[in-house]
PDB file of C-alpha atoms in Angstrom:
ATOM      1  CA  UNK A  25       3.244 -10.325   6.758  1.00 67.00           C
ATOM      2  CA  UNK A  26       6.859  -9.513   8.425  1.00 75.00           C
ATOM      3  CA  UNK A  27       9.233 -11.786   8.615  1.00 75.00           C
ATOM      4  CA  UNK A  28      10.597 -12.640  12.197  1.00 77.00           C
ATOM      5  CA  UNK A  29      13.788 -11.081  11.890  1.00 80.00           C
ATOM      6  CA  UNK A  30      12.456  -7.436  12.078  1.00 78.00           C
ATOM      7  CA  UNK A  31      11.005  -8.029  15.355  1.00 77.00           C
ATOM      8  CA  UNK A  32      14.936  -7.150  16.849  1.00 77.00           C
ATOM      9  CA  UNK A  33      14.902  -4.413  14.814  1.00 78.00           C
ATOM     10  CA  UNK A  34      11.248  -2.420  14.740  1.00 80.00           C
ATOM     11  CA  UNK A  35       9.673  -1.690  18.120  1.00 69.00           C
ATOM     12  CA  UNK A  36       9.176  -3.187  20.302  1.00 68.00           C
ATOM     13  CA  UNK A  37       5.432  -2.626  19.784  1.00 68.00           C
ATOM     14  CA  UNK A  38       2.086  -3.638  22.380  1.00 64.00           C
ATOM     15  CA  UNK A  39       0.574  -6.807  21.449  1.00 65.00           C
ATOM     16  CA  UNK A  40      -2.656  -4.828  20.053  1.00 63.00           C
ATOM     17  CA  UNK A  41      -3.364  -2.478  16.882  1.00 61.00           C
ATOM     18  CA  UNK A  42      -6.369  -1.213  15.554  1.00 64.00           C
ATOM     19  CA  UNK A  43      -7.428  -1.274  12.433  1.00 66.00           C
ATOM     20  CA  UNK A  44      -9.971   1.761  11.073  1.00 63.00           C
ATOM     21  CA  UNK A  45     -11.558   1.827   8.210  1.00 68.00           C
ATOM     22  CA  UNK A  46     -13.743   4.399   6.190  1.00 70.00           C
ATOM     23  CA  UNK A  47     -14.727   5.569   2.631  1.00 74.00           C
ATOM     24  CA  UNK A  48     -17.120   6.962   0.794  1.00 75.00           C
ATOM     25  CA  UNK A  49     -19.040   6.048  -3.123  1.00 78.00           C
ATOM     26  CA  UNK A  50     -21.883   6.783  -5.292  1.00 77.00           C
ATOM     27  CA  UNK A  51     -25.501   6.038  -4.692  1.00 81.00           C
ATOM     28  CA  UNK A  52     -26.207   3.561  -6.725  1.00 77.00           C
ATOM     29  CA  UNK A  53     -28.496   5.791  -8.693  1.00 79.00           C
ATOM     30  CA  UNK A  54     -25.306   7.667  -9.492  1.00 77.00           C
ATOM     31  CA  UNK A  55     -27.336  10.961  -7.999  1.00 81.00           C
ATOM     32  CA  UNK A  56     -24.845  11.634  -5.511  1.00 85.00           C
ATOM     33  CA  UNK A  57     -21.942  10.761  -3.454  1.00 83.00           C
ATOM     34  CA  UNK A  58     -22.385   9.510   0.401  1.00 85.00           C
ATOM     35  CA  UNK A  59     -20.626   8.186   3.551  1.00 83.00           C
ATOM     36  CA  UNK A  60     -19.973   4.140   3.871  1.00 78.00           C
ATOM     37  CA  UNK A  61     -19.625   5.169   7.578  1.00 69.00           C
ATOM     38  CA  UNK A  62     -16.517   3.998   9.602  1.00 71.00           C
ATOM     39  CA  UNK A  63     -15.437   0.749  11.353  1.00 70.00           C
ATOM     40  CA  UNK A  64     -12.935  -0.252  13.824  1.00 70.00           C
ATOM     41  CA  UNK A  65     -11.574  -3.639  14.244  1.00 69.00           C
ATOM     42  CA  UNK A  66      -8.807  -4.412  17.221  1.00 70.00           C
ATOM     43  CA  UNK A  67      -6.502  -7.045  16.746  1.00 68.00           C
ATOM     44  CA  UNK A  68      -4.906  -8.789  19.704  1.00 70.00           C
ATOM     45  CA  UNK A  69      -1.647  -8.764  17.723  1.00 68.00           C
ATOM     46  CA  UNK A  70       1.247  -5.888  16.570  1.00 69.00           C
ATOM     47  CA  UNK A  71       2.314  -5.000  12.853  1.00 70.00           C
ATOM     48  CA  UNK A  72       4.890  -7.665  13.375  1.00 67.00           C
ATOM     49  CA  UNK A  73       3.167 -10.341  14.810  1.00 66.00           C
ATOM     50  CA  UNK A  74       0.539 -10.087  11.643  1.00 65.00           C
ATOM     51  CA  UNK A  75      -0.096 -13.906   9.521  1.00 65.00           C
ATOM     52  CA  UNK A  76      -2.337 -14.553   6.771  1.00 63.00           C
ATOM     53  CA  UNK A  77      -3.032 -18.417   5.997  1.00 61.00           C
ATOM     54  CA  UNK A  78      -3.584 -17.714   2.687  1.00 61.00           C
ATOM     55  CA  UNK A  79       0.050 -18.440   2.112  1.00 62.00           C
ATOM     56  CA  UNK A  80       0.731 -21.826   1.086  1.00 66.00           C
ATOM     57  CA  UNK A  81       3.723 -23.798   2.696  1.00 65.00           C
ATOM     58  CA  UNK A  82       5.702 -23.656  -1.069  1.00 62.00           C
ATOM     59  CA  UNK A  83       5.579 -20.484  -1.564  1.00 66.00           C
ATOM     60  CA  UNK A  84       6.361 -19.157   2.284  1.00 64.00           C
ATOM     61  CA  UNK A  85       9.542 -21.260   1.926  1.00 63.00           C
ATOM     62  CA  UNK A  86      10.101 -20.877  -1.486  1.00 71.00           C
ATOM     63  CA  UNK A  87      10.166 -18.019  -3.540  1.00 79.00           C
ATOM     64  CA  UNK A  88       9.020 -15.759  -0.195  1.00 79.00           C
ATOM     65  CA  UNK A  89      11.659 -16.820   2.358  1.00 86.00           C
ATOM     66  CA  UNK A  90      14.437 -16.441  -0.650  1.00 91.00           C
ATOM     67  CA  UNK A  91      13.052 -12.891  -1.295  1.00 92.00           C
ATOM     68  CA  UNK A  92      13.540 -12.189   2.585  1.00 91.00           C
ATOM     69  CA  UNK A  93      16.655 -13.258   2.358  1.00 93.00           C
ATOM     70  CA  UNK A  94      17.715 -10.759  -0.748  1.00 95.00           C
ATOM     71  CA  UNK A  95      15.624  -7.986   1.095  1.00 95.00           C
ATOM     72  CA  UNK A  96      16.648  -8.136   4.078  1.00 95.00           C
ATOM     73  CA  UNK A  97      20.638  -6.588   3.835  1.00 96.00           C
ATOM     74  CA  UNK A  98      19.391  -3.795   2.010  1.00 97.00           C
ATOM     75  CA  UNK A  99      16.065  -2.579   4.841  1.00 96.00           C
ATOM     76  CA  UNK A 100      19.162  -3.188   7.559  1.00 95.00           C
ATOM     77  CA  UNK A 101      20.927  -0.673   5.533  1.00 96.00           C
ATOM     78  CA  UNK A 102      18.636   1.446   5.219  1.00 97.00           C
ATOM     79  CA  UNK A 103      17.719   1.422   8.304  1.00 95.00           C
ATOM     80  CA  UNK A 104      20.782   2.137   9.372  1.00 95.00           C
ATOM     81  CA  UNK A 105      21.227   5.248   7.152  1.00 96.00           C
ATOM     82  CA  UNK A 106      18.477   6.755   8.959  1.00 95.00           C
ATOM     83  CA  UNK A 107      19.444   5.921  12.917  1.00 92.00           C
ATOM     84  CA  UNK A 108      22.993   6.861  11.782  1.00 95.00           C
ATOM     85  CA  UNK A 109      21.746  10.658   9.348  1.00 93.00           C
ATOM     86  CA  UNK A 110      24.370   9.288   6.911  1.00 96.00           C
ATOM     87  CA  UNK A 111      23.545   8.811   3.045  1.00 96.00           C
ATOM     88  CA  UNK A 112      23.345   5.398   1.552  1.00 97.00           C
ATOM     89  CA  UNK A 113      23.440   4.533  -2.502  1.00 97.00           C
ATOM     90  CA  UNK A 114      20.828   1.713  -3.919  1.00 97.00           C
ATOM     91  CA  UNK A 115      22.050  -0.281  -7.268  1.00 97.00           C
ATOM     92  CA  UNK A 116      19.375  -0.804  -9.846  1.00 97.00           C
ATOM     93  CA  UNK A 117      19.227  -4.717  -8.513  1.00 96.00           C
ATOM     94  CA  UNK A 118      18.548  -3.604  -5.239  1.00 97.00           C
ATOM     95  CA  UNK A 119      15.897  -1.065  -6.299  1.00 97.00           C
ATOM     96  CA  UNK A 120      14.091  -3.949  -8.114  1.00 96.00           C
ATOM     97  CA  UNK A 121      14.293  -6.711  -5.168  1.00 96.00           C
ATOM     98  CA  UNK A 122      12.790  -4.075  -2.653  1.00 97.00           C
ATOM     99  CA  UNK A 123       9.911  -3.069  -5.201  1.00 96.00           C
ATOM    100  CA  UNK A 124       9.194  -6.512  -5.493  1.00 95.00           C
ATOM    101  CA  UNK A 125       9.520  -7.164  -1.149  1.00 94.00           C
ATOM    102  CA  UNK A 126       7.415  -3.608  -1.176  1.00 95.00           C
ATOM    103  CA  UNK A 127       4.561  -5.386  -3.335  1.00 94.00           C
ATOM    104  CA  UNK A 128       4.822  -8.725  -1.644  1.00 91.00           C
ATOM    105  CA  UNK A 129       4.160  -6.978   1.642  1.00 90.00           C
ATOM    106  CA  UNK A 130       1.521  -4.844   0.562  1.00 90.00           C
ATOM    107  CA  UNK A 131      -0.584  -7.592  -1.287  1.00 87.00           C
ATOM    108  CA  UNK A 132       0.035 -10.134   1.666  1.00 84.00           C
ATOM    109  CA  UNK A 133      -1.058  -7.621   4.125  1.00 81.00           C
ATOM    110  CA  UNK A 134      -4.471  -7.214   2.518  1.00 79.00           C
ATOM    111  CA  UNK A 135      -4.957 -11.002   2.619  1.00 76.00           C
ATOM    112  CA  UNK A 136      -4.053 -10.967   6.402  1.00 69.00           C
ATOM    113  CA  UNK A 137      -6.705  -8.293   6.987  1.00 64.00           C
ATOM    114  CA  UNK A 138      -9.486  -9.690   5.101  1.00 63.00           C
ATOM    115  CA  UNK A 139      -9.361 -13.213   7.031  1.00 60.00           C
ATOM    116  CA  UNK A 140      -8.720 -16.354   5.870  1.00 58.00           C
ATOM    117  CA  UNK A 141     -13.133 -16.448   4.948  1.00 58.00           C
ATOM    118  CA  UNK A 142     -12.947 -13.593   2.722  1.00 57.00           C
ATOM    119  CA  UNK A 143      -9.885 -14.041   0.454  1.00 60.00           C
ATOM    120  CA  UNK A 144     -12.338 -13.758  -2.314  1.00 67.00           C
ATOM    121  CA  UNK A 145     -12.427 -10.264  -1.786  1.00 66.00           C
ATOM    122  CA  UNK A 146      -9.018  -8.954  -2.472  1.00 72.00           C
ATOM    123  CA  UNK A 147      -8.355  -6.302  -4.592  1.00 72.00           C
ATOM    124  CA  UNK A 148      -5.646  -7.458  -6.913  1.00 73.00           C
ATOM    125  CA  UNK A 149      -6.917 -10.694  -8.455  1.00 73.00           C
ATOM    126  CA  UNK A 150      -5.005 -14.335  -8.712  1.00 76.00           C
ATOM    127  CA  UNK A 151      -3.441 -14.685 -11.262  1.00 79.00           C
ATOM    128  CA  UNK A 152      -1.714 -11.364 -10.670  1.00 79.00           C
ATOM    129  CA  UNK A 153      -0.541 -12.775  -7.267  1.00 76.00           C
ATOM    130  CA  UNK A 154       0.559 -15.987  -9.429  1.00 80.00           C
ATOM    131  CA  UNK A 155       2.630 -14.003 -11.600  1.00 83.00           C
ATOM    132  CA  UNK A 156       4.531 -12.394  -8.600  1.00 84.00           C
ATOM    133  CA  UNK A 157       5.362 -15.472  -7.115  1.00 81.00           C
ATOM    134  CA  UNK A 158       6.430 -16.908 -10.627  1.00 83.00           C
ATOM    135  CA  UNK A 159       8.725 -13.660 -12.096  1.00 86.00           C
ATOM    136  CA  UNK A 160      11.574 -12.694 -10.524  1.00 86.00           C
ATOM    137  CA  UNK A 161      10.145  -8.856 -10.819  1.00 91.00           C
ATOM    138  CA  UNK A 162       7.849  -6.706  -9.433  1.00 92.00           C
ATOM    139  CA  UNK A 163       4.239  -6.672 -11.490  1.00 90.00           C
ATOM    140  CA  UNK A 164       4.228  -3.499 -14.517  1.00 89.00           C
ATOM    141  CA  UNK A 165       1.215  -2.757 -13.426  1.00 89.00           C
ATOM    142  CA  UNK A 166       3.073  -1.690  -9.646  1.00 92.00           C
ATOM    143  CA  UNK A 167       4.414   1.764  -8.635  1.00 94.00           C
ATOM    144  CA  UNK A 168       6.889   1.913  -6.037  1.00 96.00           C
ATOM    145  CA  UNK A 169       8.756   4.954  -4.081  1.00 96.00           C
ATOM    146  CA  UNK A 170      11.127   5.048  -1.482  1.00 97.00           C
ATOM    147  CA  UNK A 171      10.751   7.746   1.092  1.00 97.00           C
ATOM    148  CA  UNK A 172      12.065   9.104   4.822  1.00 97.00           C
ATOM    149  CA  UNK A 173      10.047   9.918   7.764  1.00 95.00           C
ATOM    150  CA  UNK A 174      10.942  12.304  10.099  1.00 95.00           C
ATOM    151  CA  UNK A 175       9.278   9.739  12.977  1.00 92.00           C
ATOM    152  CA  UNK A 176      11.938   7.163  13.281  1.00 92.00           C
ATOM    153  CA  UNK A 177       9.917   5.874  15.660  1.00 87.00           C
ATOM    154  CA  UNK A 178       6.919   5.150  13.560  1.00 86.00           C
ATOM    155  CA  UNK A 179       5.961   1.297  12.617  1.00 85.00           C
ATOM    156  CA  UNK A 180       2.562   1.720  10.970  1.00 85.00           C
ATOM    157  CA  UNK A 181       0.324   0.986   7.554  1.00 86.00           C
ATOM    158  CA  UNK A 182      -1.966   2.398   5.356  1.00 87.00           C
ATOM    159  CA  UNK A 183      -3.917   1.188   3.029  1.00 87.00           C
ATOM    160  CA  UNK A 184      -6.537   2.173   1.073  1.00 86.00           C
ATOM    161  CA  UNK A 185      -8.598   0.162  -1.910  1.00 83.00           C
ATOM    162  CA  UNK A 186      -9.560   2.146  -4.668  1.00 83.00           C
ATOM    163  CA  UNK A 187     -12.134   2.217  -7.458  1.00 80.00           C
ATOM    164  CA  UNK A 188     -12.675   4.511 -10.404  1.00 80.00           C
ATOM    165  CA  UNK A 189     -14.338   4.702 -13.944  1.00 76.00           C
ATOM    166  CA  UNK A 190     -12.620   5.372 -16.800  1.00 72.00           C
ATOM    167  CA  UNK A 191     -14.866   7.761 -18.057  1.00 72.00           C
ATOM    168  CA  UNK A 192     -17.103  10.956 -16.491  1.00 70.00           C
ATOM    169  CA  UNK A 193     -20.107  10.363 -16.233  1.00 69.00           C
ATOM    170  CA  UNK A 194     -19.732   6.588 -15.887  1.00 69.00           C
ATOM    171  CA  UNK A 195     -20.280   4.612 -18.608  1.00 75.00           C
ATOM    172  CA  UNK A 196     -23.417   2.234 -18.151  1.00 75.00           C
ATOM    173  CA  UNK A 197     -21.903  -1.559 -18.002  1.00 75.00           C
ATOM    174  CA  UNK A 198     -18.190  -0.756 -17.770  1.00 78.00           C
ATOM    175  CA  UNK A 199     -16.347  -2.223 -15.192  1.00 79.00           C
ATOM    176  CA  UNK A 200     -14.311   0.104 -12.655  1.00 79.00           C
ATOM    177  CA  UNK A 201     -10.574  -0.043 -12.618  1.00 83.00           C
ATOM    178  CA  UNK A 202      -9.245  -0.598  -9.350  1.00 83.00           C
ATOM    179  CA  UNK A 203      -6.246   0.452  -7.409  1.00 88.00           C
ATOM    180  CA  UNK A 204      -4.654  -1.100  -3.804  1.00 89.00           C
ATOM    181  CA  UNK A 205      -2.420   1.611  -2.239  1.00 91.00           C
ATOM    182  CA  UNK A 206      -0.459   1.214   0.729  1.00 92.00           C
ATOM    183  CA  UNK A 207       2.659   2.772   2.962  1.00 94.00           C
ATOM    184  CA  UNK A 208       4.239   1.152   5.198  1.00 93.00           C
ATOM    185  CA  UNK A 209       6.507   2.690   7.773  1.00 93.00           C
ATOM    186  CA  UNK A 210       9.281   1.174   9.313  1.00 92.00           C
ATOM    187  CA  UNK A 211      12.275   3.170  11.519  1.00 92.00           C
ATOM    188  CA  UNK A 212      12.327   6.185   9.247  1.00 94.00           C
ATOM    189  CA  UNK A 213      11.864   4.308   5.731  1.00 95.00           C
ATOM    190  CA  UNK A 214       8.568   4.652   3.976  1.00 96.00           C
ATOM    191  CA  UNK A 215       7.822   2.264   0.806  1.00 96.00           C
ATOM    192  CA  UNK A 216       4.575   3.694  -0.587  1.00 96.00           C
ATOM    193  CA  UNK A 217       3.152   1.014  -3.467  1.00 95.00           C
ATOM    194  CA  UNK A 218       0.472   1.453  -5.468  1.00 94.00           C
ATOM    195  CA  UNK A 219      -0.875  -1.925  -8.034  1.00 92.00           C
ATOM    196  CA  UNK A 220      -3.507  -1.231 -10.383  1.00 89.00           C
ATOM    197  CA  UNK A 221      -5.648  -4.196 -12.087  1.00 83.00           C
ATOM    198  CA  UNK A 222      -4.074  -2.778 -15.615  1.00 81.00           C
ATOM    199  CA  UNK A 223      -1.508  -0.520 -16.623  1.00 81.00           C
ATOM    200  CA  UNK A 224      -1.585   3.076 -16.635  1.00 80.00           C
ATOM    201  CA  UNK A 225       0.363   6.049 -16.088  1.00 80.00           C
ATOM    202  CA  UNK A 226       0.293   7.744 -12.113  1.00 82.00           C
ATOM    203  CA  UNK A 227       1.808  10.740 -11.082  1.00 84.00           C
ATOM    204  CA  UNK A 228       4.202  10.439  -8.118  1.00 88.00           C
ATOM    205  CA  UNK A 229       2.100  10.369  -5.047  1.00 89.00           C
ATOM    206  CA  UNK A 230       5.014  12.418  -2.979  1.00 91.00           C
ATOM    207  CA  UNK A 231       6.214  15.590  -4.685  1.00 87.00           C
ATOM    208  CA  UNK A 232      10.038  15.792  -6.044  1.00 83.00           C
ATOM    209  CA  UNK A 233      12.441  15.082  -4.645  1.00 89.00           C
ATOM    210  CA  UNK A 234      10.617  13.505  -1.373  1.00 94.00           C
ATOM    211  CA  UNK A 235      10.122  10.394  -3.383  1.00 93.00           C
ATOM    212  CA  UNK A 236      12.491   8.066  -4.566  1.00 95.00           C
ATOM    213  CA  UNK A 237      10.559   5.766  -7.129  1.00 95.00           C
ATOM    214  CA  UNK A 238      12.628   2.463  -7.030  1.00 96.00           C
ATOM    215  CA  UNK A 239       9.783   0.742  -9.792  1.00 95.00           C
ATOM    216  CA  UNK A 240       9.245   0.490 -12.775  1.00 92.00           C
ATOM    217  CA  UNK A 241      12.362   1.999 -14.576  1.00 90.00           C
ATOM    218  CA  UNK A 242      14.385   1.201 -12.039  1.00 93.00           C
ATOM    219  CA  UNK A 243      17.958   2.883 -11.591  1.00 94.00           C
ATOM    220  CA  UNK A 244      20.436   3.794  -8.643  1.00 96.00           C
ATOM    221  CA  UNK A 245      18.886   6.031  -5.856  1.00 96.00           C
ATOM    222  CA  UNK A 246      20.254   7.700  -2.993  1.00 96.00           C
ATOM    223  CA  UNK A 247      19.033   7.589   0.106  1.00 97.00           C
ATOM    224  CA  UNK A 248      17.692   9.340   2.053  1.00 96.00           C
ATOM    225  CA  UNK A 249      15.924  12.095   0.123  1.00 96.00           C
ATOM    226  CA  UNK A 250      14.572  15.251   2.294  1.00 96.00           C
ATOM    227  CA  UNK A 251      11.942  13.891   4.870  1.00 96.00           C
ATOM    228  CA  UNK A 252       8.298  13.869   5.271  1.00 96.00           C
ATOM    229  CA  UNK A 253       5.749  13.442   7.766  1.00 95.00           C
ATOM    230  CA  UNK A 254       3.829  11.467   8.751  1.00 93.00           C
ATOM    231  CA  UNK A 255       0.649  13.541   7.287  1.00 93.00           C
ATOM    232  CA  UNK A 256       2.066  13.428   3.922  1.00 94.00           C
ATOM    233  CA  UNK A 257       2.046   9.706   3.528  1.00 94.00           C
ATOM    234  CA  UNK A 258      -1.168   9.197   5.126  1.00 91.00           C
ATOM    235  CA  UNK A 259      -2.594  12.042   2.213  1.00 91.00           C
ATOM    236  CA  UNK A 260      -0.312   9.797  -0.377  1.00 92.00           C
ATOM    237  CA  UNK A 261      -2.151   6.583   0.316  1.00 91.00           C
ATOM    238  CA  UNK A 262      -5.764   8.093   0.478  1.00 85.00           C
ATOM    239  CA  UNK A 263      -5.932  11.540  -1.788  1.00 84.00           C
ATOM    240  CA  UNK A 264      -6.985  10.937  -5.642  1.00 81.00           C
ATOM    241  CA  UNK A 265      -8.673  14.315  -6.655  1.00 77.00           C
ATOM    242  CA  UNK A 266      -5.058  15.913  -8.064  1.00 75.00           C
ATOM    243  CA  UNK A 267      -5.179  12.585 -10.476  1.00 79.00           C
ATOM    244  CA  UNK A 268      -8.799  11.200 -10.163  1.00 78.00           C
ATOM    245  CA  UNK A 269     -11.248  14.613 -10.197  1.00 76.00           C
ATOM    246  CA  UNK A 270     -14.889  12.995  -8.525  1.00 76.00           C
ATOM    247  CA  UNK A 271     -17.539  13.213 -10.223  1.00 76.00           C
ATOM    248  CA  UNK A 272     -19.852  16.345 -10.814  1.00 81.00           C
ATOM    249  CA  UNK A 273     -21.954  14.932  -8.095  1.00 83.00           C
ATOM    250  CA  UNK A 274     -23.287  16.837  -4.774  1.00 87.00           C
ATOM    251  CA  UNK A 275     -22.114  14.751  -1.336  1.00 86.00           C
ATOM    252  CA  UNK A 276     -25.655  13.646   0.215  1.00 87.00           C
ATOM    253  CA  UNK A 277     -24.832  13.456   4.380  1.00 85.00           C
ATOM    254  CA  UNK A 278     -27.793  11.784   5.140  1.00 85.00           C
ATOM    255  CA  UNK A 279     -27.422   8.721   2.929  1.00 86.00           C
ATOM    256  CA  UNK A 280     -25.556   5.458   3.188  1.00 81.00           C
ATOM    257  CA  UNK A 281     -23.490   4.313   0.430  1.00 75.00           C
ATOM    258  CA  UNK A 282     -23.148   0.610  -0.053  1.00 65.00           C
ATOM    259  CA  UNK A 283     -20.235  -0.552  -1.171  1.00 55.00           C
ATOM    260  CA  UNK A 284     -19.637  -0.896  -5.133  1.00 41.00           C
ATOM    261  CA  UNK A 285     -18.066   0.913  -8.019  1.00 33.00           C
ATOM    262  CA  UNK A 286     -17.040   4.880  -6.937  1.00 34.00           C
ATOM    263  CA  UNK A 287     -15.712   3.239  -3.719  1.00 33.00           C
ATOM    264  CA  UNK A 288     -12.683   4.436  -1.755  1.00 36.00           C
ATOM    265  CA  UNK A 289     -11.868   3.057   1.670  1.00 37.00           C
ATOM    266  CA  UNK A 290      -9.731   5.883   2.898  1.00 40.00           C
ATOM    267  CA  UNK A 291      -7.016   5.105   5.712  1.00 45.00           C
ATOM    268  CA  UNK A 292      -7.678   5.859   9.375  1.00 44.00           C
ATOM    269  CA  UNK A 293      -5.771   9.897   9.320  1.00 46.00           C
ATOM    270  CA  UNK A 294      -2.929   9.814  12.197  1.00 52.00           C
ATOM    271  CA  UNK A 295      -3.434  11.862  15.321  1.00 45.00           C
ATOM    272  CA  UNK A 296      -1.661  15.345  15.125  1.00 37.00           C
TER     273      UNK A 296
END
């Protein structure tokens, strides 16, 4: 999901990270909302040691390892800005190519945690991931910010899969929009993406001027804007109710929700 370079500059980190996972959804008799419950899986590997297969050869030396390339310069100088407290300028070009490394992590990182059996599963579907790899920017139907954190420290991800109807009540036979939201936090620099199966409008997930959005419009940002912790990304990845109100449905605690439509997998909440 990294490339190899970062591991001289992020961490170092233990050679294990856990992975925690948790939501919640409608009954599927729509009577009420209830717990999925929570899971933990361990992996005997760090943030920068994580693969997915479901890369083919062509396009992890192709269009991938040339994106790298562009990407790279510009997380070194960001990562600079923050280890040094000194102010750095982004051209609209250099916006655009970390949007696009932003989405490319984000989506690749899903396909790593899912396993190379379940690739089926992922959230955004093919021939979005085709069209990625084949344009030279990110998808329209991606947000992207830039943010600080005040841990520069921190090397850590969220993410969170979303789904939600496009009407209240749900309509009977309508399929669910979906959204896959992620952060990932890397020496004081946050890149917070959200992709959504179709366009539509989203309010900035970070209030002004904590988030720099570098997609789409793209235009020349400075960074870093004021800091936030490490709470407020976690609540940008996995809180919907100022933009997606639930439901007039009561939460049932003793029932099980499989899950389906109305599903959110909420991100594992840091330790305080």
């Amino acid at each position: 999901m990294l490339a190899q370079w970062m591991r001289s500059s992020v961490g170092p980190l233990p050679m294990e990270r856990s992975a925690y996972g948790s939501g919640f959804g409608l009954l599927d008799d729509d009577r009420a909302y209830a717990s999925i419950g929570e899971s933990v899986r361990v992996s005997r590997n760090s943030l920068l040691h994580q693969v997915t297969r479901a890369v083919c050869a062509v396009c992890n030396n192709g269009w991938m390892s040339r994106l790298e390339a562009a990407a790279k310069p510009i997380l070194m100088n960001l990562f600079d800005a923050r280890r040094t407290n000194t102010s750095t300028m982004l051209s609209t070009d250099e916006a655009t190519v970390l949007a696009r490394w932003a989405v490319k992590t984000s989506w690749t990182s899903e396909l790593s945690g899912l396993g190379d059996q379940n690739q089926e599963h992922a959230w955004m579907p093919a021939d979005m991931r085709r069209r990625l790899c084949l344009e030279e920017v990110p998808p329209v139907t991606s947000w992207v910010w830039l943010a600080a954190c005040e841990d520069l420290d921190l090397c850590q991800q969220f993410q969170a899969h979303v789904t939600y109807d496009r009407t209240t009540p749900p309509t009977l036979g309508e399929t669910p929009r979906r959204i896959l939201a992620s952060c990932l936090i890397l020496n004081g620099i946050a890149l917070l993406v959200h992709s959504f199966d179709s366009r539509v409008p989203f309010p900035p997930p970070l209030t002004a001027p904590h988030g720099l959005r570098l997609w789409p419009s793209p235009s020349p940002v400075e960074f870093p804007p004021p800091s936030v912790s490490q709470m407020d990304l976690f609540l940008a990845v996995g809180r919907y109710t100022h933009w997606l109100p639930l439901h007039d449905r009561p939460f049932d605690p003793s029932a099980t929700c499989t899950i389906g439509p109305g599903f959110q997998e909420q991100p594992h909440p840091p330790e305080r």
